[in-house]
Amino acid sequence: MSKDQLVVVAGGGGFIGGHLVADLRRQGFTRIRSVDIKPFDEWYQCFDDVENLQLDLMDQDNCHTACKGAGEVYQLAADMGGMGFIETHKAECMLSVLINTHMLVAARDAGIGKYFYSSSACVYNADKQTSEDVVALKEADAYPAQPEDGYGWEKLFSERMCRHFREDFKLHTRVARYHNVYGPHGTWEGGREKAPAAMCRKVIEAKLSGDHAIEIWGDGKQTRSFMYIDDCLKGTQMILHSDCLEPLNLGSNELVTINQLVDIVEDIAGIKLDRKYNLDAPKGVNGRNSDNDLIQERLGWAPSIRLRDGMEKTYNWIYDEYMKKYKGKLGPRAAAPKGAHVRDKELSVELGG
Ligand code: GDD
């Protein structure tokens, strides 16, 4: 694709979108439009040489504005978060269907060249994720449908809509199913953070406060794989430009328990903490891993960044952010003020994944 064609990143103020905009700039794209509902000062990454628009993409007119003149569109905007958010905000997650519907219609009407949709591993059938000792999920495991309630149903429906826009309206749509993406410049507090960022924050808090205990949701034996943002960016762009018509897994296949994730963060921080397990907290499926045979076969590539390496970068970034925000308030046993981690209402639109 020519570097002066207009590329639109919907959800550009969030975690993955912000990194994607940065990456497109690095590659020399000269016309980038980044769109997000959040005020600019809340964007994780915001660049002066990019056309930044603050728009609510649940509104159809705004989607037409967002897509106008575009060559390629990356649709990453969604109301979402980690388990603590999606298990308790099912209707809000499902309302992202408005964004996905209006964006597809706008992309079709604008005659854009290529359209990317960020789906999620939450589309997979829950019956295949009941054991920690999970068999990695193949793309075919999305059907028969029994996805994550709320969030997963919306993702599966929107995937399906991409398929039919491709078949019926000849819109070039490509879909990736993201498996838990993490990295710097993402949500690390407020209620929407996923386990990697949450663990970094909790370990930092414990270390700085001198209260050497950590709360872990569930029994810590549940398993996941976590994909570092750089792998996500590479795979996203490869999938958009590929001939893979059906959704592809985009995730790491390095399976760990949540306890092992905490081990890694403790090791990075150089500390050992007393673990307290909260069995009433949101837990999601018992086990989830990405089967990467298909992406390897179709693209000759799969995510490969080691969890330890990605977590070190993530931890360092969160540490700096934590210090910037709470430094003045740190006493020997005081870290973030109580209640600082309840959901931030204003962060109402995050990124797909
Ligand atoms: N968020 C969070 N915070 N999770 C914790 C914590 C904590 O402090 N402690 C333990 N966990 C556990 C959760 O209970 C869950 O079992 C596991 O860590 C992973 O939680 P998340 O990272 O929040 O989400 P997920 O992997 O279940 O789902 C995420 O990834 C999906 C794609 O694979 C979500 O972001 C989904 O929206 C996304 O589709």
Coordinates of C-alpha atoms and ligand atoms in Angstrom, one line a residue:
M1 CA 0.0 0.0 0.0
S2 CA 1.3 3.5 -0.8
K3 CA 2.5 5.4 2.2
D4 CA 0.4 8.5 1.4
Q5 CA -2.9 6.7 1.3
L6 CA -5.1 7.7 4.3
V7 CA -5.1 5.1 7.1
V8 CA -7.7 5.3 9.8
V9 CA -7.3 3.9 13.3
A10 CA -10.6 3.8 15.2
G11 CA -9.9 3.5 18.9
G12 CA -6.5 5.3 18.3
G13 CA -6.6 6.9 21.8
G14 CA -6.5 3.5 23.5
F15 CA -3.8 0.9 24.1
I16 CA -3.5 -1.1 20.9
G17 CA -4.7 1.8 18.7
G18 CA -2.1 4.2 20.1
H19 CA 0.7 1.7 19.4
L20 CA -0.7 1.1 15.9
V21 CA -0.6 4.9 15.1
A22 CA 2.9 5.1 16.4
D23 CA 4.0 2.1 14.3
L24 CA 2.4 3.5 11.1
R25 CA 4.2 6.8 11.7
R26 CA 7.5 4.9 12.2
Q27 CA 6.9 3.1 8.8
G28 CA 6.5 6.5 7.1
F29 CA 2.7 6.7 6.6
T30 CA 2.1 10.4 6.0
R31 CA -1.7 10.5 6.3
I32 CA -3.0 8.9 9.5
R33 CA -6.4 9.6 11.1
S34 CA -6.8 8.6 14.7
V35 CA -10.3 8.5 16.2
D36 CA -11.4 8.0 19.7
I37 CA -14.3 9.0 22.0
K38 CA -11.9 10.1 24.8
P39 CA -10.7 13.7 25.3
F40 CA -7.2 14.0 23.8
D41 CA -5.5 14.4 27.1
E42 CA -6.7 10.9 28.0
W43 CA -5.2 9.2 24.9
Y44 CA -2.4 6.9 25.7
Q45 CA -0.5 8.1 22.7
C46 CA -1.4 11.3 20.7
F47 CA 0.8 12.7 17.9
D48 CA 0.7 16.3 16.5
D49 CA 1.4 15.2 13.0
V50 CA -1.7 12.9 12.9
E51 CA -5.2 13.9 12.2
N52 CA -6.7 13.3 15.6
L53 CA -10.5 13.3 15.9
Q54 CA -12.6 13.0 19.1
L55 CA -15.7 11.2 17.9
D56 CA -18.3 8.9 19.4
L57 CA -18.3 6.0 16.9
M58 CA -21.7 4.7 18.2
D59 CA -23.1 7.6 16.0
Q60 CA -23.4 6.7 12.4
D61 CA -22.6 10.2 11.1
N62 CA -19.4 10.2 13.0
C63 CA -18.4 6.8 11.4
H64 CA -18.9 8.4 8.0
T65 CA -16.6 11.3 9.1
A66 CA -14.1 8.8 10.3
C67 CA -14.0 6.7 7.1
K68 CA -14.2 9.5 4.6
G69 CA -11.4 9.2 2.0
A70 CA -9.7 6.3 3.8
G71 CA -7.7 3.6 2.0
E72 CA -7.5 1.3 5.0
V73 CA -9.4 1.2 8.3
Y74 CA -8.4 -0.5 11.5
Q75 CA -11.5 -0.9 13.7
L76 CA -10.2 -1.3 17.3
A77 CA -12.8 0.9 19.1
A78 CA -14.8 -0.9 21.7
D79 CA -16.1 -0.5 25.2
M80 CA -14.1 -3.2 26.9
G81 CA -11.5 -4.2 29.5
G82 CA -10.2 -7.2 31.5
M83 CA -12.3 -9.7 33.4
G84 CA -13.2 -7.2 36.1
F85 CA -15.0 -5.1 33.5
I86 CA -16.5 -7.4 31.0
E87 CA -18.1 -9.7 33.6
T88 CA -19.8 -6.8 35.2
H89 CA -20.7 -4.6 32.2
K90 CA -22.2 -7.0 29.7
A91 CA -24.8 -4.6 28.2
E92 CA -22.1 -1.9 27.7
C93 CA -19.8 -4.4 26.0
M94 CA -22.7 -5.5 23.7
L95 CA -23.4 -1.9 22.8
S96 CA -20.1 -1.9 20.8
V97 CA -22.3 -3.5 18.2
L98 CA -23.3 0.0 17.3
I99 CA -19.7 1.0 16.6
N100 CA -19.1 -2.2 14.5
T101 CA -22.3 -1.9 12.5
H102 CA -22.0 1.8 11.7
M103 CA -18.3 1.5 10.9
L104 CA -18.9 -1.3 8.4
V105 CA -21.7 0.6 6.7
A106 CA -19.5 3.7 6.6
A107 CA -16.6 1.8 5.2
R108 CA -18.8 0.2 2.6
D109 CA -20.3 3.6 1.6
A110 CA -16.9 5.3 1.5
G111 CA -15.6 2.5 -0.8
I112 CA -12.5 1.9 1.4
G113 CA -9.9 -0.6 0.3
K114 CA -9.2 -2.7 3.3
Y115 CA -11.0 -3.1 6.7
F116 CA -9.6 -4.8 9.8
Y117 CA -11.7 -5.9 12.7
S118 CA -10.2 -6.8 16.1
S119 CA -12.2 -9.7 17.5
S120 CA -11.3 -11.6 20.6
A121 CA -10.5 -15.1 22.0
C122 CA -13.7 -14.4 24.1
V123 CA -15.6 -15.7 21.0
Y124 CA -14.5 -19.3 21.8
N125 CA -16.9 -21.9 23.1
A126 CA -16.8 -21.9 26.9
D127 CA -17.1 -25.7 27.0
K128 CA -13.6 -25.9 25.5
Q129 CA -12.1 -23.8 28.3
T130 CA -13.3 -25.5 31.4
S131 CA -10.0 -27.0 32.4
E132 CA -6.7 -25.2 33.4
D133 CA -5.0 -27.9 31.4
V134 CA -6.6 -26.5 28.3
V135 CA -6.2 -27.7 24.7
A136 CA -5.2 -24.7 22.6
L137 CA -8.1 -23.2 20.8
K138 CA -8.3 -23.7 17.0
E139 CA -10.3 -21.2 14.9
A140 CA -13.0 -23.8 14.4
D141 CA -13.7 -24.0 18.1
A142 CA -15.8 -20.8 17.9
Y143 CA -18.7 -23.0 16.7
P144 CA -21.1 -24.3 17.9
A145 CA -21.4 -20.9 19.6
Q146 CA -21.1 -20.6 23.3
P147 CA -18.9 -17.5 23.7
E148 CA -18.2 -15.3 26.8
D149 CA -21.6 -13.8 27.8
G150 CA -22.1 -10.2 26.7
Y151 CA -18.7 -9.2 25.3
G152 CA -18.0 -12.5 23.4
W153 CA -21.4 -12.6 21.8
E154 CA -21.0 -9.1 20.4
K155 CA -17.6 -10.0 19.0
L156 CA -18.8 -13.2 17.4
F157 CA -21.8 -11.3 15.8
S158 CA -19.5 -8.5 14.5
E159 CA -17.1 -11.1 13.1
R160 CA -20.0 -12.6 11.3
M161 CA -21.1 -9.2 10.0
C162 CA -17.6 -8.6 8.6
R163 CA -17.9 -11.9 6.7
H164 CA -21.2 -11.0 5.2
F165 CA -20.1 -7.5 4.2
R166 CA -17.3 -9.2 2.4
E167 CA -19.5 -11.7 0.7
D168 CA -22.5 -9.4 -0.1
F169 CA -20.8 -6.0 -0.6
K170 CA -17.3 -7.0 -1.6
L171 CA -15.8 -5.1 1.2
H172 CA -12.3 -6.4 1.9
T173 CA -12.7 -7.4 5.6
R174 CA -10.1 -9.3 7.7
V175 CA -10.5 -10.4 11.3
A176 CA -8.0 -11.3 14.1
R177 CA -9.0 -12.9 17.3
Y178 CA -6.7 -11.3 19.9
H179 CA -5.6 -13.2 22.9
N180 CA -5.0 -11.0 25.9
V181 CA -2.7 -8.3 24.6
Y182 CA -0.4 -6.5 27.1
G183 CA 2.4 -3.9 27.1
P184 CA 3.3 -0.3 28.0
H185 CA 0.9 2.6 27.3
G186 CA -2.2 0.7 28.4
T187 CA -4.7 0.6 31.2
W188 CA -3.0 -0.4 34.5
E189 CA -5.6 0.8 37.1
G190 CA -9.2 2.0 37.2
G191 CA -11.0 -1.4 36.8
R192 CA -10.5 -2.1 33.1
E193 CA -6.9 -3.4 33.4
K194 CA -6.1 -7.0 32.5
A195 CA -4.1 -9.4 34.6
P196 CA -0.6 -8.5 33.3
A197 CA -1.0 -4.8 34.1
A198 CA -2.9 -5.5 37.3
M199 CA -0.2 -7.8 38.6
C200 CA 2.5 -5.2 37.8
R201 CA 0.6 -2.5 39.7
K202 CA -0.2 -4.7 42.7
V203 CA 3.5 -5.8 43.0
I204 CA 4.7 -2.2 42.7
E205 CA 2.1 -1.1 45.3
A206 CA 3.2 -3.9 47.7
K207 CA 6.8 -3.0 47.2
L208 CA 6.5 0.7 47.7
S209 CA 4.0 0.5 50.6
G210 CA 5.9 -2.1 52.5
D211 CA 2.8 -4.2 52.8
H212 CA 4.2 -7.4 51.2
A213 CA 0.9 -9.0 50.3
I214 CA -0.9 -9.4 46.9
E215 CA -4.5 -10.2 46.1
I216 CA -5.0 -12.6 43.2
W217 CA -8.4 -13.2 41.7
G218 CA -9.4 -16.8 41.6
D219 CA -7.1 -19.6 42.9
G220 CA -4.2 -18.6 40.7
K221 CA -4.3 -21.9 38.9
Q222 CA -6.3 -20.6 35.9
T223 CA -4.2 -20.5 32.7
R224 CA -3.8 -17.9 29.9
S225 CA -1.4 -16.9 27.2
F226 CA -0.5 -13.2 26.9
M227 CA 0.6 -11.5 23.7
Y228 CA 3.1 -8.6 23.8
I229 CA 1.9 -5.5 21.9
D230 CA 4.7 -5.7 19.2
D231 CA 3.6 -9.1 18.1
C232 CA 0.0 -7.8 18.0
L233 CA 1.0 -4.9 15.8
K234 CA 2.9 -7.1 13.4
G235 CA 0.1 -9.7 13.1
T236 CA -2.6 -7.2 12.8
Q237 CA -1.0 -5.6 9.7
M238 CA -0.1 -8.9 8.2
I239 CA -3.6 -10.2 8.6
L240 CA -5.2 -7.1 7.0
H241 CA -2.9 -7.5 3.9
S242 CA -3.3 -11.3 3.7
D243 CA -5.7 -13.4 1.7
C244 CA -7.1 -15.0 4.9
L245 CA -10.8 -14.5 4.6
E246 CA -11.8 -16.2 7.9
P247 CA -10.8 -15.0 11.4
L248 CA -7.3 -16.0 12.6
N249 CA -6.0 -16.4 16.1
L250 CA -3.6 -13.7 17.0
G251 CA -2.1 -14.7 20.3
S252 CA 0.9 -16.2 22.1
N253 CA 0.9 -19.9 22.8
E254 CA 3.1 -19.6 25.8
L255 CA 0.7 -20.9 28.4
V256 CA 1.1 -19.9 32.1
T257 CA -0.9 -20.1 35.2
I258 CA -1.8 -16.8 36.9
N259 CA 0.5 -17.8 39.7
Q260 CA 3.3 -18.2 37.2
L261 CA 2.5 -14.7 35.8
V262 CA 2.9 -13.4 39.4
D263 CA 6.2 -15.3 39.8
I264 CA 7.5 -13.4 36.7
V265 CA 6.5 -10.0 38.0
E266 CA 7.9 -10.8 41.5
D267 CA 11.2 -11.8 39.8
I268 CA 11.3 -8.6 37.8
A269 CA 10.6 -6.5 41.0
G270 CA 13.0 -8.6 43.1
I271 CA 10.4 -9.3 45.8
K272 CA 8.4 -12.2 47.2
L273 CA 4.9 -11.5 48.3
D274 CA 2.3 -13.2 50.5
R275 CA -0.5 -14.3 48.1
K276 CA -4.1 -13.9 49.1
Y277 CA -6.6 -15.6 46.7
N278 CA -10.0 -13.9 46.2
L279 CA -12.3 -16.7 45.0
D280 CA -15.3 -14.3 44.7
A281 CA -13.5 -12.0 42.2
P282 CA -14.2 -12.2 38.4
K283 CA -12.4 -15.2 36.9
G284 CA -13.6 -16.0 33.4
V285 CA -12.7 -19.3 31.9
N286 CA -10.4 -21.8 33.7
G287 CA -8.0 -22.1 30.8
R288 CA -7.3 -20.4 27.4
N289 CA -4.5 -20.8 24.9
S290 CA -4.0 -19.9 21.3
D291 CA -3.5 -22.7 18.7
N292 CA -1.2 -21.0 16.1
D293 CA -1.1 -23.7 13.4
L294 CA -3.3 -21.8 11.1
I295 CA -1.6 -18.4 11.3
Q296 CA 1.8 -20.2 10.9
E297 CA 0.6 -22.0 7.9
R298 CA -1.1 -19.0 6.3
L299 CA 1.3 -16.2 7.1
G300 CA 4.5 -18.2 7.9
W301 CA 4.7 -16.3 11.2
A302 CA 3.2 -16.4 14.7
P303 CA 3.7 -14.3 17.9
S304 CA 7.0 -15.2 19.6
I305 CA 7.9 -12.6 22.1
R306 CA 8.6 -14.3 25.5
L307 CA 6.3 -13.3 28.3
R308 CA 9.3 -12.5 30.6
D309 CA 10.7 -10.1 28.1
G310 CA 7.4 -8.3 27.4
M311 CA 6.5 -8.2 31.1
E312 CA 9.8 -6.5 32.0
K313 CA 9.1 -3.6 29.6
T314 CA 5.5 -3.4 30.8
Y315 CA 6.5 -3.4 34.5
N316 CA 9.1 -0.7 34.0
W317 CA 6.5 1.5 32.2
I318 CA 3.9 1.0 34.9
Y319 CA 6.4 1.7 37.6
D320 CA 7.3 5.0 36.0
E321 CA 3.6 5.9 35.6
Y322 CA 2.9 4.9 39.2
M323 CA 5.7 7.1 40.4
K324 CA 4.5 10.0 38.3
K325 CA 1.0 9.7 39.7
Y326 CA 1.5 8.8 43.3
K327 CA 5.0 9.8 44.2
G328 CA 4.0 12.8 46.4
K329 CA 1.6 10.6 48.2
L330 CA 3.9 7.8 49.0
G331 CA 4.6 7.2 52.7
P332 CA 6.2 4.1 54.3
R333 CA 3.0 2.2 54.3
A334 CA 0.9 4.3 51.9
A335 CA 0.7 3.8 48.2
A336 CA -2.3 4.7 45.9
P337 CA -5.1 6.2 47.9
K338 CA -7.9 3.8 48.8
G339 CA -10.5 3.6 46.1
A340 CA -8.1 4.7 43.4
H341 CA -8.7 1.5 41.5
V342 CA -12.4 1.6 41.2
R343 CA -13.7 2.0 37.6
D344 CA -13.0 5.3 36.1
K345 CA -16.3 6.3 34.4
E346 CA -14.6 8.7 32.0
L347 CA -12.5 6.0 30.4
S348 CA -15.6 4.8 28.6
V349 CA -14.0 3.5 25.4
E350 CA -11.0 1.3 25.3
L351 CA -9.6 -1.0 22.7
G352 CA -10.5 -4.3 21.2
G353 CA -8.6 -7.4 22.4
Ligands
GDD1 N1 -7.9 -8.3 35.5 C1 -7.4 -9.0 36.6 N2 -6.9 -8.3 37.7 N3 -7.4 -10.3 36.5 C2 -6.9 -11.0 37.5 C3 -6.4 -10.4 38.7 C4 -6.4 -9.0 38.8 O1 -6.0 -8.3 39.7 N4 -5.9 -11.4 39.5 C5 -6.1 -12.5 38.9 N5 -6.7 -12.3 37.7 C6 -7.1 -13.4 36.8 C7 -8.6 -13.2 36.3 O2 -9.5 -13.7 37.4 C8 -8.6 -14.2 35.1 O3 -8.8 -15.5 35.5 C9 -7.2 -14.0 34.6 O4 -6.4 -13.4 35.6 C10 -7.1 -13.2 33.3 O5 -7.8 -12.0 33.6 P1 -7.9 -10.8 32.5 O6 -6.5 -10.6 32.0 O7 -8.6 -9.7 33.1 O8 -8.8 -11.3 31.3 P2 -9.0 -12.7 30.4 O9 -7.7 -13.3 30.0 O10 -9.9 -13.6 31.2 O11 -9.8 -12.0 29.2 C11 -9.1 -10.9 28.6 O12 -8.6 -11.4 27.3 C12 -9.5 -11.7 26.4 C13 -8.8 -12.2 25.1 O13 -8.1 -13.3 25.4 C14 -10.1 -9.8 28.4 O14 -9.5 -8.6 28.2 C15 -11.1 -10.0 27.4 O15 -11.8 -8.8 27.1 C16 -10.4 -10.5 26.1 O16 -11.3 -10.7 25.1

